[in-house]
PDB file of C-alpha atoms and ligand atoms in Angstrom:
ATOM      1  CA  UNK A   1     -12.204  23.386   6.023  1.00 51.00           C
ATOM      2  CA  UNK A   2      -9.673  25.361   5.113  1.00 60.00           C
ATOM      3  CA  UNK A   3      -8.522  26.248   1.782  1.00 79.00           C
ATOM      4  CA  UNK A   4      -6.397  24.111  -0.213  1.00 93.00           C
ATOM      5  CA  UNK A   5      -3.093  24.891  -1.245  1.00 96.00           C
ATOM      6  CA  UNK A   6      -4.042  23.354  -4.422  1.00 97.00           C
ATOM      7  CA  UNK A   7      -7.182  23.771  -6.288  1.00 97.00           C
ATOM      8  CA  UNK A   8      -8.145  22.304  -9.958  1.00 97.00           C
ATOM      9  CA  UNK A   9     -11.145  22.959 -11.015  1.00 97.00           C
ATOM     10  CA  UNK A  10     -13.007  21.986 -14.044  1.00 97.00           C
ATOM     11  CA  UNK A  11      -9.798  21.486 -15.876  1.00 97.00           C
ATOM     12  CA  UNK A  12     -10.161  20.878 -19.852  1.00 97.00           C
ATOM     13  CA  UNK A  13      -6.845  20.226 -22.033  1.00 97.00           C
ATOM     14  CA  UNK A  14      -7.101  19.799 -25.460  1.00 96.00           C
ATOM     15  CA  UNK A  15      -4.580  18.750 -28.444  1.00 96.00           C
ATOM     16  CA  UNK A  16      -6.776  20.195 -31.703  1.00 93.00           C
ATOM     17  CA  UNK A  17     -10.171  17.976 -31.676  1.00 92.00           C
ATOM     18  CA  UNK A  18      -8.665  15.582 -29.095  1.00 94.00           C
ATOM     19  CA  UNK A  19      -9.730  15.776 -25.607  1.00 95.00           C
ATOM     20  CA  UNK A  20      -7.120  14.567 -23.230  1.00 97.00           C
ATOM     21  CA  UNK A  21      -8.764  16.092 -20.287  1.00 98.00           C
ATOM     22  CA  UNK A  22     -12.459  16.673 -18.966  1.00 97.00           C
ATOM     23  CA  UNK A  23     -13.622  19.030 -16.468  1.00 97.00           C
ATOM     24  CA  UNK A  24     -10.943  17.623 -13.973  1.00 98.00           C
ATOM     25  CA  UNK A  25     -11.207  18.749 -10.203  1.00 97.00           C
ATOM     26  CA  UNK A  26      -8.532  18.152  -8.144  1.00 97.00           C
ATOM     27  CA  UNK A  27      -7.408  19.573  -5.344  1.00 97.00           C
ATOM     28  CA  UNK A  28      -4.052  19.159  -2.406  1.00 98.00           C
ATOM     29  CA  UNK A  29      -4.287  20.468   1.279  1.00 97.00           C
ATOM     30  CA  UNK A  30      -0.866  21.765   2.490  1.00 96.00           C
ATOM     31  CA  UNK A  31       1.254  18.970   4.150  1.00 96.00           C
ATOM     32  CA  UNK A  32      -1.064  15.960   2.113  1.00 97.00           C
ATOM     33  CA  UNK A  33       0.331  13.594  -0.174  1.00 98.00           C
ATOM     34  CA  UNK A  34      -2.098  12.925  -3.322  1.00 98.00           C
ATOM     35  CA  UNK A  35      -1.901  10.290  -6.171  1.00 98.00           C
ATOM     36  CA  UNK A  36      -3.576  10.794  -9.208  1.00 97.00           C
ATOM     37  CA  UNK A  37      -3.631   6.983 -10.983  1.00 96.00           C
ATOM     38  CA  UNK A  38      -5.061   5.560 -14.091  1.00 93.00           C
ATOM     39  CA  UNK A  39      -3.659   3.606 -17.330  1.00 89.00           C
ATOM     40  CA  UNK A  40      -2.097   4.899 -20.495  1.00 90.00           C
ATOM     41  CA  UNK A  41      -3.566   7.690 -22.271  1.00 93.00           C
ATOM     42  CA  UNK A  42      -6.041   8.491 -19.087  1.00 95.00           C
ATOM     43  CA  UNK A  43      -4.738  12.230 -19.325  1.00 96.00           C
ATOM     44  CA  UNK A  44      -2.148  12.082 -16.350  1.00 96.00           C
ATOM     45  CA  UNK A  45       0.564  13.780 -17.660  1.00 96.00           C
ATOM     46  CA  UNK A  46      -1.535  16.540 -19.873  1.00 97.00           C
ATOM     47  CA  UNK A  47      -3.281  16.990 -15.919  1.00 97.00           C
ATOM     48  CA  UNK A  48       0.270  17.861 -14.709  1.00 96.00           C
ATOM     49  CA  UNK A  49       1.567  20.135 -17.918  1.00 95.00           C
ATOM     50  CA  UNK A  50      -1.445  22.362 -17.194  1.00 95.00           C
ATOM     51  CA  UNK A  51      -0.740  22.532 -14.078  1.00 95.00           C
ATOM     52  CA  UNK A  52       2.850  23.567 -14.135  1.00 93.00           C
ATOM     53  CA  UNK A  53       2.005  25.850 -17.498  1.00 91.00           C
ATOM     54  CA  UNK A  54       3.926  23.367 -20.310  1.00 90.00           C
ATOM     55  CA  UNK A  55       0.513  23.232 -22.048  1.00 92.00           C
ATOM     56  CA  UNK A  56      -2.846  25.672 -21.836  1.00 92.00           C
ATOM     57  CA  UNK A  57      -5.828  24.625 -20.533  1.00 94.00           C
ATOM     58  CA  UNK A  58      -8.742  24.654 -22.965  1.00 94.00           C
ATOM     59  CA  UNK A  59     -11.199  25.757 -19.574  1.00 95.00           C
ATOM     60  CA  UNK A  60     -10.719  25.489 -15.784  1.00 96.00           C
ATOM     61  CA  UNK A  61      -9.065  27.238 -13.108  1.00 95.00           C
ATOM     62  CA  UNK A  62      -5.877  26.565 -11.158  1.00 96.00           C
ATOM     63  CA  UNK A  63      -5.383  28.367  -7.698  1.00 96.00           C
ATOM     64  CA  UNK A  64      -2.200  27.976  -5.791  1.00 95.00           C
ATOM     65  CA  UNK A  65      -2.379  28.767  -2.297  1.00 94.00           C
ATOM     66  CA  UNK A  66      -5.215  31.664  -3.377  1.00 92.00           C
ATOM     67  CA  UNK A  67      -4.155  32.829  -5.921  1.00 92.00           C
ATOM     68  CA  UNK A  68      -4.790  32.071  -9.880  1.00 93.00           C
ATOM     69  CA  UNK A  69      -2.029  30.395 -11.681  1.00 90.00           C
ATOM     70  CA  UNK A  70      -3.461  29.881 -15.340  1.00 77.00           C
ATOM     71  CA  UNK A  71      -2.454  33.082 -16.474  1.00 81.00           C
ATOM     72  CA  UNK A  72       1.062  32.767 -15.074  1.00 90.00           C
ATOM     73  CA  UNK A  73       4.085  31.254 -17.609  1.00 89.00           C
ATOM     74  CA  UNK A  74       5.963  27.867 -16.049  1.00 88.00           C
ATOM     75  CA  UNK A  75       8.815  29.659 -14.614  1.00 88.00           C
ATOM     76  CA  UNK A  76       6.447  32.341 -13.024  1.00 91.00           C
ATOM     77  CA  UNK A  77       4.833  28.949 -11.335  1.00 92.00           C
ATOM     78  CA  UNK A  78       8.248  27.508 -10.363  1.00 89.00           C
ATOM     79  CA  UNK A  79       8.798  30.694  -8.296  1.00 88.00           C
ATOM     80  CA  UNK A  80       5.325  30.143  -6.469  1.00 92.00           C
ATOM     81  CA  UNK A  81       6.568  27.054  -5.513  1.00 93.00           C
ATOM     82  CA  UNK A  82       5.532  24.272  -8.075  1.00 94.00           C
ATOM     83  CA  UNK A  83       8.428  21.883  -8.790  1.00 93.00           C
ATOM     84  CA  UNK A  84       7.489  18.904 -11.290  1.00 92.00           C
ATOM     85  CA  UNK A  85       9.627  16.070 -12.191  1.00 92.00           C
ATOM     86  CA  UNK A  86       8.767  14.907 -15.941  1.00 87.00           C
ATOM     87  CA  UNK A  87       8.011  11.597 -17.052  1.00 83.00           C
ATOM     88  CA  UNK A  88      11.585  10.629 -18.535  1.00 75.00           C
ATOM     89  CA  UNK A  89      13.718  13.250 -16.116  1.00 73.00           C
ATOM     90  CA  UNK A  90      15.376  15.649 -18.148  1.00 81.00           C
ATOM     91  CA  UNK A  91      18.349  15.882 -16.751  1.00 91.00           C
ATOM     92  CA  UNK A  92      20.726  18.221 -18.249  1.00 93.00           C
ATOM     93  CA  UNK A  93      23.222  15.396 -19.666  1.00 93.00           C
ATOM     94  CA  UNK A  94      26.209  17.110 -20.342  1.00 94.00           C
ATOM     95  CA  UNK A  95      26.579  18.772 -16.936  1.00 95.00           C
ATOM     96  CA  UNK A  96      27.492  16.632 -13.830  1.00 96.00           C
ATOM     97  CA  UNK A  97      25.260  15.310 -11.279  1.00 96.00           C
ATOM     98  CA  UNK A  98      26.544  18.335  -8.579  1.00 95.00           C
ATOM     99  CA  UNK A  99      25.542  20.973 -11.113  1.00 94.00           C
ATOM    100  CA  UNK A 100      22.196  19.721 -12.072  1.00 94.00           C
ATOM    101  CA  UNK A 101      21.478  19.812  -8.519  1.00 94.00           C
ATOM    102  CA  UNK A 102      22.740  23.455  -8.572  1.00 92.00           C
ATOM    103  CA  UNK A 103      20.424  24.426 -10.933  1.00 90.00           C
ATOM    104  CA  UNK A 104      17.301  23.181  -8.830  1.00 87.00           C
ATOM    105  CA  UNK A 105      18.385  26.151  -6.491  1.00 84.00           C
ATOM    106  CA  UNK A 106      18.972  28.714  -9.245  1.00 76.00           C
ATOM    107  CA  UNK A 107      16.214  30.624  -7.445  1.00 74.00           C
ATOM    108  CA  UNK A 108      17.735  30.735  -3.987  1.00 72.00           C
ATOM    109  CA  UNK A 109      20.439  32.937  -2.998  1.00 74.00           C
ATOM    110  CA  UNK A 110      21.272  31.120   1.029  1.00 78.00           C
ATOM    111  CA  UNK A 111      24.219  29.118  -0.144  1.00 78.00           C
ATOM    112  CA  UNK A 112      25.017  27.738   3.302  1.00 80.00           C
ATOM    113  CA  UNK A 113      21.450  26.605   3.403  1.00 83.00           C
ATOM    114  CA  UNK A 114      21.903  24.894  -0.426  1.00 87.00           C
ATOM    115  CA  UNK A 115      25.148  23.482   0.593  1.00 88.00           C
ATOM    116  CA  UNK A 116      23.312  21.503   3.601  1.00 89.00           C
ATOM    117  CA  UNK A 117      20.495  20.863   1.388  1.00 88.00           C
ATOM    118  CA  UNK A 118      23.311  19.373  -1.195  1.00 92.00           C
ATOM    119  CA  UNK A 119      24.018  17.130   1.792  1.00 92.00           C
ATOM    120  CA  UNK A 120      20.975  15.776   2.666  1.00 89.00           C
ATOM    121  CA  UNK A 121      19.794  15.247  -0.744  1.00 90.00           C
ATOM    122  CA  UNK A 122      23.215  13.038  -1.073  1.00 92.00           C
ATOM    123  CA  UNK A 123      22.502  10.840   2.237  1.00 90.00           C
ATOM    124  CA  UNK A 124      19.143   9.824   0.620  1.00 88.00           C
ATOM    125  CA  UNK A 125      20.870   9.169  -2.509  1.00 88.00           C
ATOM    126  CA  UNK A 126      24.212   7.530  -1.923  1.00 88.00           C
ATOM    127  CA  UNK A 127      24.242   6.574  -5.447  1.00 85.00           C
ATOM    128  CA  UNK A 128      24.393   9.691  -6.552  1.00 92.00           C
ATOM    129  CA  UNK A 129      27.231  11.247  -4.123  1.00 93.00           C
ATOM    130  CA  UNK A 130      29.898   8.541  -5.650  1.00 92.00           C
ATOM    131  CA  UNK A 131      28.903  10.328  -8.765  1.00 94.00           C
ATOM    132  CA  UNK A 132      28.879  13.570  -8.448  1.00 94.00           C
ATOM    133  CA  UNK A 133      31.502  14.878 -10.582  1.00 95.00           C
ATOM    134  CA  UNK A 134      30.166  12.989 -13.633  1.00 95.00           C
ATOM    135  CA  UNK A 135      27.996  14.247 -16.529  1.00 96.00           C
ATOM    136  CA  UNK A 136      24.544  13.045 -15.377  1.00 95.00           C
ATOM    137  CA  UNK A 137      24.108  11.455 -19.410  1.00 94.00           C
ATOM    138  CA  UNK A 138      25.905   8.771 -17.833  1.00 93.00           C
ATOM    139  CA  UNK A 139      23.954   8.022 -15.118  1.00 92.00           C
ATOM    140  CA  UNK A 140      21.480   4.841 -14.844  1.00 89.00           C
ATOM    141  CA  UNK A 141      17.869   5.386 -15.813  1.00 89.00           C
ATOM    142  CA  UNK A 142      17.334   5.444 -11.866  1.00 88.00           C
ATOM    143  CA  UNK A 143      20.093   7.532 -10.836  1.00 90.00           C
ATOM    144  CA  UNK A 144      18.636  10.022 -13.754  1.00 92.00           C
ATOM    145  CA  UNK A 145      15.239   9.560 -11.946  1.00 91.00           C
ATOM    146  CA  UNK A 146      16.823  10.324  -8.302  1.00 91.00           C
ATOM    147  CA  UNK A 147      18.747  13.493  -9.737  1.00 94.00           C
ATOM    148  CA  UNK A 148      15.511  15.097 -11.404  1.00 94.00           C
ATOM    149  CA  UNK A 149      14.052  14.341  -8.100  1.00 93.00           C
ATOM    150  CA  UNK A 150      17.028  15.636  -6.111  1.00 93.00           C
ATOM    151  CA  UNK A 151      17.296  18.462  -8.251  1.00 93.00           C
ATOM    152  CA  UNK A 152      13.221  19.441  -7.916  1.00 93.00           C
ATOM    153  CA  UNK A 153      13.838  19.329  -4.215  1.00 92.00           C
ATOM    154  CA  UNK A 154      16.399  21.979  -4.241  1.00 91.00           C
ATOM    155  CA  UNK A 155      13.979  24.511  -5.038  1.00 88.00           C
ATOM    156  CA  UNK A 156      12.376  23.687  -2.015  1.00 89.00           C
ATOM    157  CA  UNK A 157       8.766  23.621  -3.407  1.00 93.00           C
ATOM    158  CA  UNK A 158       5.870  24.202  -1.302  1.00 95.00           C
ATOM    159  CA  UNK A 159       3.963  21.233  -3.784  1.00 97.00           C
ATOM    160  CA  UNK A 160       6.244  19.000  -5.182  1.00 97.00           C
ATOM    161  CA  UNK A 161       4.879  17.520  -8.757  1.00 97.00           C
ATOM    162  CA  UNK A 162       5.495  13.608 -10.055  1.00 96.00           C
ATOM    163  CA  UNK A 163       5.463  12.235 -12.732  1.00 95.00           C
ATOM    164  CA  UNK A 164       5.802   8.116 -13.539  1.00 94.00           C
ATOM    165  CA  UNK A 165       8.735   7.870 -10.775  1.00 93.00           C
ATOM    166  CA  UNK A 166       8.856   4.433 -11.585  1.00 91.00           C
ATOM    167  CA  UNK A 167       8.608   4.209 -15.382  1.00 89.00           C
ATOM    168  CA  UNK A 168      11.343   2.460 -17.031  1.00 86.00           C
ATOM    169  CA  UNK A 169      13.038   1.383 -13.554  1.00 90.00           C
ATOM    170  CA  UNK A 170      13.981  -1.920 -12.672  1.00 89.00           C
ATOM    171  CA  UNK A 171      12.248  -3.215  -9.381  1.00 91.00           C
ATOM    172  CA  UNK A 172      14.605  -3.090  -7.079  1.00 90.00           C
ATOM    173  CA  UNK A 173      15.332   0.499  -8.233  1.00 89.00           C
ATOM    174  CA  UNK A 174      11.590   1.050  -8.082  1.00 92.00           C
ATOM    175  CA  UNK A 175      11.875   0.284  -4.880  1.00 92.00           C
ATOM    176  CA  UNK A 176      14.770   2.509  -3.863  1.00 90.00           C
ATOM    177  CA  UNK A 177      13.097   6.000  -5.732  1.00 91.00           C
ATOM    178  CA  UNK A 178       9.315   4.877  -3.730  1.00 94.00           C
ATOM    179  CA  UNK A 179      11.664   4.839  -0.166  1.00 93.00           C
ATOM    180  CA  UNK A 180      12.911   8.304  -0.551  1.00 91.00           C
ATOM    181  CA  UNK A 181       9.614   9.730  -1.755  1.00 94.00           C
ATOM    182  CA  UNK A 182       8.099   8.257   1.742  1.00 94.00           C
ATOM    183  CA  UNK A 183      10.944   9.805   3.273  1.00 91.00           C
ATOM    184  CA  UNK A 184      10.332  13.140   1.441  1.00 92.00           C
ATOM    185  CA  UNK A 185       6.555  13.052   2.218  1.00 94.00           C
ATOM    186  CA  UNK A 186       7.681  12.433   6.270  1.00 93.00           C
ATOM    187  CA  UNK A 187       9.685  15.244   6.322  1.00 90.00           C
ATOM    188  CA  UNK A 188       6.515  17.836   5.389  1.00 92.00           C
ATOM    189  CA  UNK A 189       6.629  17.888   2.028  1.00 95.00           C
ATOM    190  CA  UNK A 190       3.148  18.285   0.082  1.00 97.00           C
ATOM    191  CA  UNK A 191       3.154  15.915  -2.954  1.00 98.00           C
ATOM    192  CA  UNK A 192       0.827  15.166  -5.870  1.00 98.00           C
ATOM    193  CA  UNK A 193       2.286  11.979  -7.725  1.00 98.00           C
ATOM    194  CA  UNK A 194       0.852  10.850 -10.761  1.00 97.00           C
ATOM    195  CA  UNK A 195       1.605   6.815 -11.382  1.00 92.00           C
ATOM    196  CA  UNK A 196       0.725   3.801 -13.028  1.00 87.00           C
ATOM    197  CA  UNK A 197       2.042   1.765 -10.646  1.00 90.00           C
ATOM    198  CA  UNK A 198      -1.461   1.851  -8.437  1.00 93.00           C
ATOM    199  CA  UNK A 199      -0.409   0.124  -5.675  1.00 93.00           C
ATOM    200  CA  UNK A 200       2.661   1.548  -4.814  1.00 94.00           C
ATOM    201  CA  UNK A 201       1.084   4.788  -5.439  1.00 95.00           C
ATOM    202  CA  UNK A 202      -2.029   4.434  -2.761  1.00 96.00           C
ATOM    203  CA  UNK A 203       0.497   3.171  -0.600  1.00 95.00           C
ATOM    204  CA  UNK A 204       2.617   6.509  -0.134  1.00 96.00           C
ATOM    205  CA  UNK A 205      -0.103   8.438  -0.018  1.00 97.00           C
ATOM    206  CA  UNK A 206      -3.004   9.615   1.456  1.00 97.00           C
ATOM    207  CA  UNK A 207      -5.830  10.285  -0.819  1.00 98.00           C
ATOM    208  CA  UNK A 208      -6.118   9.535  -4.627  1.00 98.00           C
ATOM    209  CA  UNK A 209      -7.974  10.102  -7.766  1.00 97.00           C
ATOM    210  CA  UNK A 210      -8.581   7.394 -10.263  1.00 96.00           C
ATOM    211  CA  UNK A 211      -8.535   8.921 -13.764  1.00 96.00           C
ATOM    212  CA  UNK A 212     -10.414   7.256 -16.742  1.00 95.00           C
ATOM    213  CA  UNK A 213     -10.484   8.675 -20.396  1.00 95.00           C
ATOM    214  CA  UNK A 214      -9.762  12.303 -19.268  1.00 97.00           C
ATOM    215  CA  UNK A 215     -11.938  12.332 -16.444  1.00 97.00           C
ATOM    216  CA  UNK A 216     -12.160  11.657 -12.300  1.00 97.00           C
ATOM    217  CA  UNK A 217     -13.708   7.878 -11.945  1.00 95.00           C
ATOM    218  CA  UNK A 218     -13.417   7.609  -8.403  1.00 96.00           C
ATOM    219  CA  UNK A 219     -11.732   9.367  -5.463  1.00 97.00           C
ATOM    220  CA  UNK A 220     -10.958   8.934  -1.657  1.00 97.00           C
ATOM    221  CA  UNK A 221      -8.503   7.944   0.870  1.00 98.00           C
ATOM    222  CA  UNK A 222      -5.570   5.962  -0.568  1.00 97.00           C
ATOM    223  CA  UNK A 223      -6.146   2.627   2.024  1.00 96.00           C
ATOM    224  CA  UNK A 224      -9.736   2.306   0.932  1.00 97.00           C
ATOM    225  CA  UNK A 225      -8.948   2.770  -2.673  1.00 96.00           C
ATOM    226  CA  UNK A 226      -6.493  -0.786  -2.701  1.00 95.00           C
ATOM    227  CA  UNK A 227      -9.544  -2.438  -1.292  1.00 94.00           C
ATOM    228  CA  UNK A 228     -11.837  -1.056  -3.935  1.00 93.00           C
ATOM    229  CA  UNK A 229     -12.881  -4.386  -6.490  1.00 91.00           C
ATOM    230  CA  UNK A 230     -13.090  -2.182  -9.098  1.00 89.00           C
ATOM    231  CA  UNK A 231     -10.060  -0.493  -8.353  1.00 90.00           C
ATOM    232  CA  UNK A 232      -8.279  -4.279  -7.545  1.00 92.00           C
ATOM    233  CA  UNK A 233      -9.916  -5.015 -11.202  1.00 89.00           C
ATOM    234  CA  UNK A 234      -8.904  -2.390 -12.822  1.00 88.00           C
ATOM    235  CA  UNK A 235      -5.352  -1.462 -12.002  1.00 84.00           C
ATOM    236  CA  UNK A 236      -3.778  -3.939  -8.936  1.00 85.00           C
ATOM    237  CA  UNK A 237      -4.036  -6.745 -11.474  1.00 78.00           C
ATOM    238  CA  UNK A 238      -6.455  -8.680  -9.343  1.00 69.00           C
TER     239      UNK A 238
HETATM  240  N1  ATP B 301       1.078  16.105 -27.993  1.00 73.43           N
HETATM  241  C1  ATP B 301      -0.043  15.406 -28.172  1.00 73.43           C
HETATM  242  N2  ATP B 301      -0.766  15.494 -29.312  1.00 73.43           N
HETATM  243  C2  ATP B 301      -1.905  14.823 -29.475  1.00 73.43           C
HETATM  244  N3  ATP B 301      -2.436  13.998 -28.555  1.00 73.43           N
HETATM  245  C3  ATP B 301      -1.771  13.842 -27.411  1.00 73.43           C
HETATM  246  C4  ATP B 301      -0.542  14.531 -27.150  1.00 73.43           C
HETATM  247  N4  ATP B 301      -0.108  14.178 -25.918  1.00 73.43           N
HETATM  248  C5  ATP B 301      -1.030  13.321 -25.436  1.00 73.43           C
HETATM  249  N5  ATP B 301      -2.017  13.107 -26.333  1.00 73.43           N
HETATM  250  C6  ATP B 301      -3.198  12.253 -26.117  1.00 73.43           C
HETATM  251  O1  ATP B 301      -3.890  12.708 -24.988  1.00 73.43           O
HETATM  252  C7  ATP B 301      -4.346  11.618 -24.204  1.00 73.43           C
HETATM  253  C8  ATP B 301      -3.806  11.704 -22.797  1.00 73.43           C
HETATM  254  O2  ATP B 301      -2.387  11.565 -22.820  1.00 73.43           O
HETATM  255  P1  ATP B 301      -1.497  11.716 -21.526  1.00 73.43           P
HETATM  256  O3  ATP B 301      -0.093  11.668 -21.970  1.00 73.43           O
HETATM  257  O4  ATP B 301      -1.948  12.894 -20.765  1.00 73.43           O
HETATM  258  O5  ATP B 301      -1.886  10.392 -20.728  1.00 73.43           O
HETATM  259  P2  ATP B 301      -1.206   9.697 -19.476  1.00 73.43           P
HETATM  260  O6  ATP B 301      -2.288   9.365 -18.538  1.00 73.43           O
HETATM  261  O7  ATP B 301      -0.102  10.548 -18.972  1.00 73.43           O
HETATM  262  O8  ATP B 301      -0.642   8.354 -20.103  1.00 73.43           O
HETATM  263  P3  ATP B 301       0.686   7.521 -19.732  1.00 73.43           P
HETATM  264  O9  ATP B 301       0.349   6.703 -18.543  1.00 73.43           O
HETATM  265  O10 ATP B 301       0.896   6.668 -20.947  1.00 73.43           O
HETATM  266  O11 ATP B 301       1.797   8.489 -19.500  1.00 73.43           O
HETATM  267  C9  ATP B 301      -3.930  10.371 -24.953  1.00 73.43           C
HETATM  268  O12 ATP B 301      -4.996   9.932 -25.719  1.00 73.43           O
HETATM  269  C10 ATP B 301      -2.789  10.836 -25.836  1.00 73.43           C
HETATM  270  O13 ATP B 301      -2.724  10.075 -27.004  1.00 73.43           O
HETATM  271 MG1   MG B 302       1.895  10.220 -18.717  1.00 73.43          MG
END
């Protein structure tokens, strides 16, 4: 088998005494599309900030297509090609929705290639083109969520990082944000997307890890987790 792009091994996070994360493995094949699921306080999100460098791992190792990345600094691992949308955005609200989306390319210097990029980025997100002009603080909770999505894409990541798309969103916008990421994942792009909503989750996806107190519960492909009782029990509300 050939080596993953991504590979998480024995990952530890700590805040003090408290242990968020336990000897996590985890890893994402180029061109797969990964969900890591589990309720609140599992250790999702403290997963993801040690993998994109926002916190330090108490033990583990990261590798990124070979190479080690839990020495490098966040922006060093942006430049590798590690793009994470937060959980609640952070889009920059006083600049408009066009510039924010600038600033996802900051790295690149092939502005005919970020102009077309601009483009397609704005046919997925309609919403966002009638908008484009206006500072992004302004924006719906969704339209924030599509920018900060928009504006990861624009650095063209080789793994593209998410996390809680759908918190906060109304259904129907829910619904609009999980279309584009299938679109996204079509189009080649290698995704690890951390959610609580299970079931939407395992359906864009390919493979997922079910995440319990800090540590991997279960794992496998994404169709046979949704028929999993305990996985029904646990987090389909079944
Ligand atoms: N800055 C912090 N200081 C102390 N404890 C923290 C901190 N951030 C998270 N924790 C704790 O670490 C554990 C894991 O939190 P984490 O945010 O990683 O979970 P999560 O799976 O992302 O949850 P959610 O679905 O609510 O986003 C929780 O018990 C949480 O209370
Ligand atoms: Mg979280």
């Amino acid at each position: 088998m050939p080596e993953a792009l991504l590979q998480i091994l024995d990952l530890s996070v700590h805040y003090g005494a408290i242990e968020a994360v336990n000897a996590l493995s985890l890893n994402v094949a180029e061109g797969e599309h990964v969900t890591l699921i589990g309720a609140n306080g599992a250790g999702k999100t403290s997963t993801l900030k040690a993998l994109t460098g926002l916190l330090t791992a108490s033990a583990g190792t990261i590798h990124f297509d070979g190479q080690p990345l839990h020495s490098l600094g966040a922006h060093q691992r942006l430049q590798r090609g590690l793009a994470m949308v937060p959980e609640g955005r952070g889009v920059f609200a006083r600049m408009s929705v066009l510039e924010n989306l600038h600033t996802g390319a900051y790295l690149r210097r092939d502005t005919t290639a970020i102009a077309d990029q601009i483009e397609r980025i704005l046919d997925w997100f309609p919403h966002l083109r009638r908008r484009l002009e206006q500072p992004a603080g302004l924006l719906s909770g969704g339209e924030q969520q599509m920018l900060a999505l928009g504006r990861a894409l624009m650095s063209r990541p080789r793994l593209l990082v998410l996390d809680e798309p759908s918190m906060g969103l109304a259904p129907v916008m829910v619904e609009k944000i999980f279309a584009v990421i299938s679109e996204v994942c079509r189009s080649g792009m290698t995704l690890l997307l951390v959610e609580q909503n299970a079931r939407l989750a395992l359906q864009v996806t390919e493979r997922g890890y079910v995440m319990d107190s800090g540590r991997i519960t279960l794992q496998g492909a994404s169709r046979e987790l949704l028929e999993d009782p305990q996985v029904r029990a646990a987090y389909l509300g079944e």
